[in-house]
Amino acid sequence: MTRLYADPARFGEDQLRGFAAAYPEHITLVPGGVIRSAPPRHGQVAVVVGGGSGHYPAFSGLVGSGLAAGAVVGNIFTSPSSRQAESVARAADTGGGVLFCFGNYAGDRMNFGMAQARLRDAGIDTRTVLVTDDVASAPAERRGERRGIAGDFTVFKVAGAAAEEGLALDDVEAAARRANDATYSFGIAFAGCTMPGADAPLFTVPDGKMAIGLGIHGEPGVEDADLADAPTVAKILVDRLLAERPATAGRRVAAVLNGLGATKYEELFLLWGHIARALTGAGLTVVRPEVGELVTSLDMAACSLTLMWLDDDLERWWCAPADAPGFRRLPAPETPTAPRALPDAVPGTPIVQGDAASREAAETVLTLLRGVRAALHDAAAELGRVDAVAGDGDHGRGMTKGVDAAVRAAEDAHHRGAGARCLLSAAADAWADEAGGTSGVLWGVGLRALAQHLGDTGPVDAARAAAGARAALDAVTSLGGAKPGDKTLVDALVPLVDTFTAAIDRGDDAVAAFGRAAAEAQAAAEATAGLTPRLGRARPLAERSIGTPDAGALSLALCARTSADLLAESPR
Amino acid sequence: MTRLYADPARFGEDQLRGFAAAYPEHITLVPGGVIRSAPPRHGQVAVVVGGGSGHYPAFSGLVGSGLAAGAVVGNIFTSPSSRQAESVARAADTGGGVLFCFGNYAGDRMNFGMAQARLRDAGIDTRTVLVTDDVASAPAERRGERRGIAGDFTVFKVAGAAAEEGLALDDVEAAARRANDATYSFGIAFAGCTMPGADAPLFTVPDGKMAIGLGIHGEPGVEDADLADAPTVAKILVDRLLAERPATAGRRVAAVLNGLGATKYEELFLLWGHIARALTGAGLTVVRPEVGELVTSLDMAACSLTLMWLDDDLERWWCAPADAPGFRRLPAPETPTAPRALPDAVPGTPIVQGDAASREAAETVLTLLRGVRAALHDAAAELGRVDAVAGDGDHGRGMTKGVDAAVRAAEDAHHRGAGARCLLSAAADAWADEAGGTSGVLWGVGLRALAQHLGDTGPVDAARAAAGARAALDAVTSLGGAKPGDKTLVDALVPLVDTFTAAIDRGDDAVAAFGRAAAEAQAAAEATAGLTPRLGRARPLAERSIGTPDAGALSLALCARTSADLLAESPR
């Protein structure tokens, strides 16, 4: 929802003043909107765009060289008045006439239309091109009734580039009309935006649904469908636009994957990966796609795909440089004649063959890793819930990602005859590499330190295991810096290692000792519920976590108990 | 929340592939992240940034000339592994050594730290500068423990520009350190983000509160405060940063007002207007501020202010050009030696003096406008609720904005002796100009058409009033194109005008006739509840509005009834 304002009724004017304060080199306030600070060449056609605010970078952010000469800015989702449009057009005109370009909405049509009549009366040649790209808003045979959504951007871009080339008003108008004829958009919404001063969104989408065919003023879609994953959404968007591919269209398209506000960049990129594959699969070449927020709707959660079918002129105008506060296009970097030469990949863990005894120990290690993998997958959701109390809820997923990679690497090493040290080293590196994060690197260094004591020759005896356990604890605490009581996995690791190594020092049976040590680790992990995290986290997180054990300590104890149980069951 | 993905566990990799598909001219995928597609000069220091994903344009979007040489990209909010960091650094290095630069988090420190050790072992000189800009995360005397938030950007920008200048590794490292020492950030959060695959946000802020001192991984703030308006939020942010102004600081600062995801551009601009005034008021000069999304946290609703206290070198590096997918800075447009010459403002309505009779009629018109203003303010909230059923809920606000401006203009015209025609024309133009939108322009043309029949000489008799009413109806239907039954204000305007003019034609008393006409208009407005809107709106809107009257018809009837009551009470 929209929270930052002083007076909701003056949101449009207030935000525009702040915008002007941010970009004084680029734009200058005039009554009704903004124009470029640096005047274009005398006689250059002034492309004047506009509409309500709430769509940034449309419309004020698209004023700059190679794009619009001015923008008329109304209040949120409200057409500017005809006087505003007239005022901005007069200020932007440098003698070449004015092209009004805006999305097809009744209020804008009326207000810009009255302004056009008055400008013509005053001797300023003025034309209008409406953007009608939204295929969901009317059937193809009533193209002229369609609304303008993110296709605003491709049409403005072409009109601005044509004006920058110095074309006459007739030709700039024709270019914009050609761009609009070639531009088609289709969108999907997940949640509505909330207007300044309102306490509820303009619409809601039922749980588990998405709205097909969005509007950009908080209009819901034209129908609800089941919420789908990214590949399915990509297919819906692409199929709908390809179904309207014009008969005359070539194989080159400009594309805009537009986020409406709260559907964010990484989601859009992920979706774009699927869209790009679908377009390429249809035999098309995508030219300088734009993936980001170009025509927004406050904080609406939604996205739309726009295609503009290119001819040579449209492609030149689409690719031309532009410099506006909300959109900058530089000339494309020179395409390297060959892909950049890259160094060899970081070398992987080399495989050291083990002798028979070490290979047998390696097999035991692999069995334990597989058991741990199963246990972590079973516990992943619960670990996530525990972690979500004071963290990002991702601990279960990180652990399973790490252990999955560790088992794969260990299986590969086993297949190639690795000894115990080599196999566990490879598993440790894979765990750290795949899981990433804090727990990934700590598990990686811990297991790697343990591995160094297992050897690639001879059996793994109690002394080796104990030395490895101590080394693992040392490696984890020295890298991570945590001490007992800090509410980390160290709270479980210390009793695990201390109990085990003390028992080995006394000459106890190693398997039995490890079982008791794992039980101690479990008790210690549960006892972390009484602790608060060490400094470095924000205070509310620390407070929030009281009464909940540390997820990292719990997962360590789980791995230890699982291993102990498997060792106890296995033949000696 | 994050909705577009296939497998939550692979979100980081999947989004990175899509990103690479969108910007092949700019960036190239390597194991662990991305590097520039066009290699920098041989021997240029490689500034390698990185961290978890979910922060776009940080980190992958900041790879490009004048900025980073490479970015290491982990899964959402998860440090990349040490092998990823090593891999990207090896690929980005062109013989000048590597500067790792990232926010101060334990996982990143460990993973990049291990990579640095391995790179040095391999003969690649590698340094690290941690970003520690978040003043809320530790007290000033423990600066080194502070986390990195949006200050990442200013530090990366300086390091990238210094590297682009061809400085040696020692000097690029020193530049980055100097930038970090000069960079301070403070933020406020309104709502948490939701991780891919999760069904609840990482945190919530209580209703009516905001969280002070945000984190960028879904961490809540360090304390809750009452939700405040934009001027107050600006003051909180500026005061906190000025309190830590370094003793050596000059009067020039770079500034970043960063949106975390769902706090959108217009809100940020509005807030920036207040921040800019506060900084200027403190005697500071803000150099090329950035207002937008530079270090996000998925769709978190939050913003932060970053200041970097400039010296000559830092200012040069801050202003240097850059071209990365997520940030482009061109050389500042040449500052015009003088502000751009602008034409005269659109001329206002000229005042025509009325004779005594017309001035008296003008006073009656003003009285009616004032009465209508009071009635619309009383009804504004209810009109908004009605409008929200099928529209954006803004009708009440638009009408009050229009009538407020109309009364001001009418009072000014009255004060200057205007006749009835002139006064109502001025009010009509002001209404249209201030309200904007569809209803603003329709009220403007309707009242203006009515005004033309009132004259600036002589009294307003029944014939004039009836001719004006017919002209108003014609003007509204001809501009707006709506017909009775379309569920617009025309549904109330037609019976109002028809009833009134028919009565006048019969010779009825004008005031009584207008009273009956207003009652007809009210009944007709209420009867619009049974209608569906005409084509042009999305179907669900049309369906949703069945059973609710049209807000525009209701407000027209309210204005008519209020006027009729005032006329009935007034002396003849």
Coordinates of C-alpha atoms in Angstrom, one line a residue, chain A residues 1-6 8-19 21-26 28-31 35-40 52-58 60 69 75-84 86-88 90-94 106-111 114 118 137 142 145 147 190-191 195-198 202-204 213 217-223 227-231 233 260-274 276-277 288-293 296 298-299 301 303 322-323 327-336 339-349 388 391-394 397 401 429-430 432-438 440-442 445 479-481 534-541 544, chain B residues 1-6 8-19 21-26 28-31 35-40 53-58 60 69 75-84 86-88 90-94 106-111 114 118 137 142 145 147 190-191 195-198 202-204 213 217-223 227-231 233 260-274 276-277 288-293 296 298-299 301 303 322-323 327-336 339-349 388 391-394 397 401 408 429-430 432-438 440-442 445 479-481 534-541 544:
Chain A
M1 CA 0.0 0.0 0.0
T2 CA 1.0 3.6 -0.4
R3 CA 2.2 5.0 2.9
L4 CA 4.5 8.0 2.3
Y5 CA 2.5 11.2 1.7
A6 CA 1.3 14.3 3.5
P8 CA -3.6 12.3 -0.2
A9 CA -5.4 14.8 -2.4
R10 CA -2.1 16.5 -3.3
F11 CA -0.1 13.3 -3.8
G12 CA 0.3 14.0 -7.6
E13 CA 1.7 17.5 -7.2
D14 CA 3.8 16.6 -4.2
Q15 CA 5.6 13.7 -5.8
L16 CA 6.2 15.7 -8.9
R17 CA 8.0 18.4 -6.9
G18 CA 10.2 15.8 -5.3
F19 CA 10.9 14.3 -8.6
A21 CA 14.2 18.2 -7.0
A22 CA 15.9 14.8 -7.7
Y23 CA 16.7 15.5 -11.4
P24 CA 17.3 19.2 -12.0
E25 CA 19.8 18.5 -14.7
H26 CA 17.2 16.5 -16.6
T28 CA 12.2 21.3 -15.3
L29 CA 8.8 21.8 -13.7
V30 CA 6.2 23.8 -15.7
P31 CA 2.6 24.3 -14.8
I35 CA 9.8 19.4 -19.8
R36 CA 13.5 18.7 -20.5
S37 CA 15.9 21.1 -18.8
A38 CA 18.1 21.2 -21.9
P39 CA 15.9 22.4 -24.8
P40 CA 15.9 20.2 -27.9
G52 CA -2.3 10.2 -14.2
S53 CA 0.6 9.6 -11.8
G54 CA 1.2 6.3 -10.1
H55 CA 2.8 4.7 -13.1
Y56 CA 6.5 5.8 -12.8
P57 CA 8.7 5.9 -14.8
A58 CA 5.6 6.6 -17.0
S60 CA 7.5 12.0 -16.0
A69 CA 9.9 16.3 -24.7
N75 CA -3.1 13.1 -9.8
I76 CA -3.0 9.3 -9.1
F77 CA -4.8 7.4 -11.9
T78 CA -6.5 10.6 -12.9
S79 CA -6.2 12.3 -16.2
P80 CA -4.5 15.7 -16.1
S81 CA -6.7 18.6 -17.1
S82 CA -6.8 20.1 -20.6
R83 CA -5.2 23.2 -19.2
Q84 CA -2.3 21.1 -17.9
E86 CA -2.0 22.8 -23.1
S87 CA 0.5 24.3 -20.7
V88 CA 3.1 21.5 -21.0
R90 CA 3.3 25.2 -25.1
A91 CA 6.4 24.9 -22.9
A92 CA 7.7 21.9 -24.8
D93 CA 7.1 23.1 -28.3
T94 CA 10.2 24.5 -30.1
A106 CA -11.8 8.4 -21.8
G107 CA -10.5 11.1 -19.4
D108 CA -7.2 11.5 -21.2
R109 CA -8.9 11.5 -24.6
M110 CA -11.2 14.3 -23.5
N111 CA -8.6 16.5 -21.7
M114 CA -9.6 19.9 -25.7
R118 CA -6.9 25.1 -28.2
S137 CA -9.4 -5.0 -23.2
R142 CA -12.2 -3.5 -32.2
E145 CA -11.2 0.5 -28.2
R147 CA -6.6 0.4 -23.6
F190 CA -1.7 -11.3 -8.4
A191 CA -2.8 -8.5 -6.0
M195 CA -4.3 4.3 -3.2
P196 CA -2.8 7.0 -0.9
G197 CA -5.2 7.5 2.0
A198 CA -7.1 4.3 1.3
L202 CA -8.5 -1.6 -5.2
F203 CA -9.0 -5.3 -5.8
T204 CA -8.0 -8.6 -4.4
G213 CA -5.7 -9.5 -18.5
H217 CA -5.3 1.6 -12.8
G218 CA -6.0 -1.1 -10.2
E219 CA -8.5 -2.8 -12.6
P220 CA -8.7 -6.5 -11.9
G221 CA -8.2 -8.9 -14.8
V222 CA -10.9 -10.1 -17.1
E223 CA -10.9 -13.6 -15.7
L227 CA -2.2 -19.6 -9.8
A228 CA 0.6 -21.2 -12.0
D229 CA 4.3 -21.5 -11.9
A230 CA 6.6 -19.4 -14.0
P231 CA 6.9 -21.7 -17.0
V233 CA 2.7 -18.0 -16.8
L260 CA 3.7 -3.3 -12.2
G261 CA 5.3 -2.6 -8.8
A262 CA 5.5 -5.5 -6.3
T263 CA 6.4 -8.3 -8.8
K264 CA 10.1 -7.8 -8.5
Y265 CA 13.2 -8.0 -10.7
E266 CA 14.4 -11.5 -9.9
E267 CA 10.9 -12.9 -10.5
L268 CA 10.7 -11.0 -13.8
F269 CA 14.2 -12.3 -14.8
L270 CA 13.2 -15.9 -13.9
L271 CA 10.0 -15.5 -16.0
W272 CA 11.9 -13.8 -18.8
G273 CA 14.2 -16.9 -19.0
H274 CA 11.1 -19.0 -19.9
A276 CA 12.9 -15.9 -24.1
R277 CA 13.0 -19.6 -24.7
R288 CA 17.2 -5.5 -26.8
P289 CA 14.5 -6.7 -24.4
E290 CA 13.7 -4.6 -21.4
V291 CA 12.9 -6.5 -18.2
G292 CA 11.9 -4.2 -15.3
E293 CA 9.4 -1.6 -14.2
T296 CA 3.8 0.6 -13.0
L298 CA 1.7 1.9 -7.5
D299 CA 2.6 -1.4 -5.7
A301 CA 1.7 -7.3 -7.9
C303 CA 3.4 -8.3 -14.8
A322 CA 17.9 7.8 -24.8
D323 CA 18.6 9.5 -21.5
F327 CA 15.0 5.1 -18.8
R328 CA 18.5 5.3 -20.2
R329 CA 19.7 3.4 -23.2
L330 CA 23.3 3.7 -24.4
P331 CA 24.4 2.4 -27.7
A332 CA 24.8 -1.3 -27.4
P333 CA 28.2 -2.3 -26.3
E334 CA 30.1 -3.5 -29.3
T335 CA 29.3 -7.2 -29.6
P336 CA 32.5 -9.0 -29.1
P339 CA 32.9 -14.8 -26.6
R340 CA 35.2 -13.5 -23.9
A341 CA 38.0 -15.9 -23.1
L342 CA 37.6 -17.3 -19.7
P343 CA 40.1 -19.1 -17.4
D344 CA 39.7 -22.7 -16.6
A345 CA 37.0 -23.4 -14.0
V346 CA 38.2 -23.7 -10.4
P347 CA 39.6 -27.2 -10.1
G348 CA 37.5 -29.7 -8.3
T349 CA 38.6 -32.0 -5.5
A388 CA 11.5 -18.6 10.5
G391 CA 15.6 -16.0 10.6
D392 CA 14.5 -16.2 7.0
G393 CA 13.0 -19.7 7.3
D394 CA 15.4 -21.2 4.8
R397 CA 16.2 -25.9 2.4
K401 CA 20.5 -28.6 -0.8
D429 CA 33.3 -29.1 -0.7
A430 CA 30.1 -30.0 -2.6
A432 CA 29.6 -25.8 0.9
D433 CA 29.5 -25.0 -2.8
E434 CA 25.9 -25.9 -3.3
A435 CA 24.3 -24.7 -0.1
G436 CA 26.3 -21.5 0.2
G437 CA 25.5 -19.2 3.2
T438 CA 26.7 -19.4 6.7
G440 CA 27.0 -24.2 4.1
V441 CA 30.5 -22.9 4.6
L442 CA 30.6 -24.1 8.3
V445 CA 35.0 -26.6 6.7
L479 CA 36.0 -19.7 11.0
G480 CA 32.6 -18.7 12.5
G481 CA 33.8 -17.1 15.7
R534 CA 24.8 -13.1 20.3
L535 CA 25.2 -9.5 19.2
G536 CA 25.0 -8.7 15.5
R537 CA 21.3 -9.5 15.0
A538 CA 18.7 -6.8 15.4
R539 CA 17.3 -6.7 18.9
P540 CA 13.7 -7.8 18.0
L541 CA 15.1 -10.9 16.3
R544 CA 11.7 -13.1 19.2
Chain B
M1 CA 5.1 -12.0 -1.9
T2 CA 7.2 -13.8 -4.5
R3 CA 5.1 -15.9 -6.8
L4 CA 6.9 -16.4 -10.1
Y5 CA 9.3 -19.4 -9.9
A6 CA 9.4 -23.1 -10.7
P8 CA 12.0 -22.4 -4.8
A9 CA 15.3 -24.1 -4.0
R10 CA 16.7 -23.1 -7.4
F11 CA 15.3 -19.6 -7.5
G12 CA 18.8 -18.0 -7.4
E13 CA 20.2 -19.9 -10.3
D14 CA 17.0 -19.7 -12.3
Q15 CA 16.6 -15.9 -12.0
L16 CA 20.3 -15.5 -12.9
R17 CA 19.9 -17.4 -16.1
G18 CA 16.9 -15.3 -17.1
F19 CA 18.9 -12.2 -16.3
A21 CA 19.3 -13.9 -21.3
A22 CA 18.0 -10.4 -21.0
Y23 CA 21.4 -8.6 -21.1
P24 CA 23.7 -10.7 -23.3
E25 CA 25.5 -7.5 -24.6
H26 CA 26.3 -6.5 -21.0
T28 CA 28.1 -13.2 -19.3
L29 CA 27.3 -16.1 -17.0
V30 CA 30.3 -17.8 -15.4
P31 CA 30.1 -20.5 -12.7
I35 CA 31.1 -10.9 -15.4
R36 CA 31.1 -8.2 -18.1
S37 CA 30.7 -9.4 -21.6
A38 CA 33.2 -6.9 -22.9
P39 CA 36.5 -7.4 -21.0
P40 CA 37.9 -4.4 -19.3
S53 CA 20.1 -12.7 -4.5
G54 CA 16.8 -10.9 -3.8
H55 CA 18.5 -7.5 -3.8
Y56 CA 18.4 -6.6 -7.5
P57 CA 19.9 -4.4 -9.0
A58 CA 22.4 -5.5 -6.3
S60 CA 24.3 -8.8 -10.7
A69 CA 33.7 -6.3 -13.0
N75 CA 20.5 -18.0 -3.5
I76 CA 17.9 -15.7 -2.0
F77 CA 19.4 -13.9 1.0
T78 CA 22.1 -16.6 1.2
S79 CA 25.8 -16.0 0.8
P80 CA 27.3 -17.5 -2.3
S81 CA 29.9 -20.2 -1.6
S82 CA 33.6 -19.6 -1.4
R83 CA 34.0 -21.6 -4.6
Q84 CA 31.5 -19.3 -6.4
E86 CA 36.7 -17.8 -6.3
S87 CA 35.3 -18.8 -9.7
V88 CA 33.9 -15.3 -10.5
R90 CA 39.2 -15.8 -11.5
A91 CA 37.0 -15.0 -14.5
A92 CA 36.9 -11.3 -13.8
D93 CA 40.6 -10.8 -13.1
T94 CA 42.5 -9.3 -16.0
A106 CA 29.0 -13.4 8.6
G107 CA 28.3 -15.8 5.8
D108 CA 29.7 -13.5 3.1
R109 CA 32.7 -12.8 5.2
M110 CA 33.5 -16.5 5.7
N111 CA 32.9 -17.5 2.1
M114 CA 38.1 -18.4 2.1
R118 CA 42.7 -19.5 -2.2
S137 CA 22.9 -2.1 13.4
R142 CA 31.6 -0.3 16.9
E145 CA 30.3 -4.5 13.3
R147 CA 25.9 -4.3 8.5
F190 CA 6.5 -0.9 6.7
A191 CA 6.0 -4.6 5.8
M195 CA 10.4 -15.7 0.3
P196 CA 9.7 -17.9 -2.8
G197 CA 7.7 -20.9 -1.6
A198 CA 6.8 -19.4 1.7
L202 CA 9.4 -12.8 7.1
F203 CA 8.0 -10.2 9.5
T204 CA 5.0 -8.0 9.9
G213 CA 16.3 0.7 11.4
H217 CA 17.2 -9.7 4.5
G218 CA 13.7 -9.4 5.9
E219 CA 15.0 -8.4 9.3
P220 CA 12.5 -6.2 11.1
G221 CA 13.7 -2.9 12.5
V222 CA 15.3 -2.3 15.9
E223 CA 12.2 -0.6 17.3
L227 CA 3.3 5.4 11.5
A228 CA 4.1 8.9 10.4
D229 CA 3.5 11.1 7.3
A230 CA 6.2 11.8 4.8
P231 CA 7.6 15.0 6.3
V233 CA 9.7 10.2 8.1
L260 CA 13.3 -1.8 -0.9
G261 CA 10.7 -3.2 -3.3
A262 CA 7.1 -2.2 -2.6
T263 CA 7.7 1.4 -1.5
K264 CA 7.3 2.9 -4.9
Y265 CA 8.8 5.6 -7.0
E266 CA 6.2 8.3 -6.4
E267 CA 6.3 7.8 -2.7
L268 CA 10.1 8.0 -2.8
F269 CA 10.0 11.2 -4.8
L270 CA 7.5 12.7 -2.5
L271 CA 9.7 11.8 0.5
W272 CA 12.7 13.0 -1.4
G273 CA 11.2 16.5 -1.7
H274 CA 11.1 16.7 2.1
A276 CA 16.1 17.5 0.0
R277 CA 14.7 20.5 1.8
R288 CA 23.5 13.8 -8.2
P289 CA 21.1 12.1 -5.8
E290 CA 19.6 8.7 -6.7
V291 CA 16.0 8.1 -5.8
G292 CA 14.9 4.6 -6.7
E293 CA 15.5 0.9 -6.1
T296 CA 16.1 -4.2 -2.7
L298 CA 12.3 -8.8 -2.7
D299 CA 9.0 -6.9 -2.3
A301 CA 7.8 -2.2 1.8
C303 CA 13.0 2.8 2.3
A322 CA 28.6 3.9 -15.6
D323 CA 26.7 1.4 -17.8
F327 CA 22.3 1.4 -13.2
R328 CA 23.3 3.8 -15.9
R329 CA 24.9 7.1 -15.4
L330 CA 25.7 9.4 -18.3
P331 CA 27.7 12.5 -18.0
A332 CA 25.5 15.1 -16.5
P333 CA 23.7 17.1 -19.2
E334 CA 25.5 20.4 -19.6
T335 CA 24.0 22.7 -17.1
P336 CA 22.3 25.4 -19.1
P339 CA 17.1 28.4 -17.0
R340 CA 15.3 27.4 -20.1
A341 CA 13.2 30.2 -21.6
L342 CA 9.5 29.3 -21.3
P343 CA 6.5 30.8 -23.0
D344 CA 3.9 32.7 -21.0
A345 CA 1.6 30.6 -19.0
V346 CA -1.7 29.6 -20.6
P347 CA -3.8 32.7 -20.1
G348 CA -6.5 32.5 -17.4
T349 CA -10.2 33.4 -17.9
A388 CA -14.5 2.0 -4.9
G391 CA -13.6 2.3 -9.7
D392 CA -10.6 3.6 -7.9
G393 CA -12.5 5.1 -4.9
D394 CA -11.3 8.6 -5.8
R397 CA -11.7 13.4 -3.5
K401 CA -10.8 19.2 -5.3
R408 CA -11.8 30.0 -5.0
D429 CA -12.3 26.3 -15.8
A430 CA -10.8 26.1 -12.3
A432 CA -11.6 21.2 -14.7
D433 CA -8.1 22.3 -14.2
E434 CA -7.7 21.3 -10.6
A435 CA -9.8 18.1 -10.5
G436 CA -8.5 16.7 -13.8
G437 CA -9.8 13.3 -14.8
T438 CA -13.0 12.4 -16.5
G440 CA -13.3 17.2 -13.9
V441 CA -13.4 17.9 -17.6
L442 CA -17.1 17.0 -17.9
V445 CA -17.4 21.9 -20.0
L479 CA -17.6 15.4 -25.2
G480 CA -18.1 12.3 -23.1
G481 CA -20.1 10.3 -25.6
R534 CA -21.2 0.5 -20.9
L535 CA -18.4 -1.3 -22.8
G536 CA -14.9 -0.3 -22.2
R537 CA -14.4 -1.4 -18.6
A538 CA -13.2 -4.8 -17.9
R539 CA -16.1 -7.3 -17.4
P540 CA -15.5 -8.0 -13.7
L541 CA -15.8 -4.3 -13.0
R544 CA -19.1 -5.9 -9.6

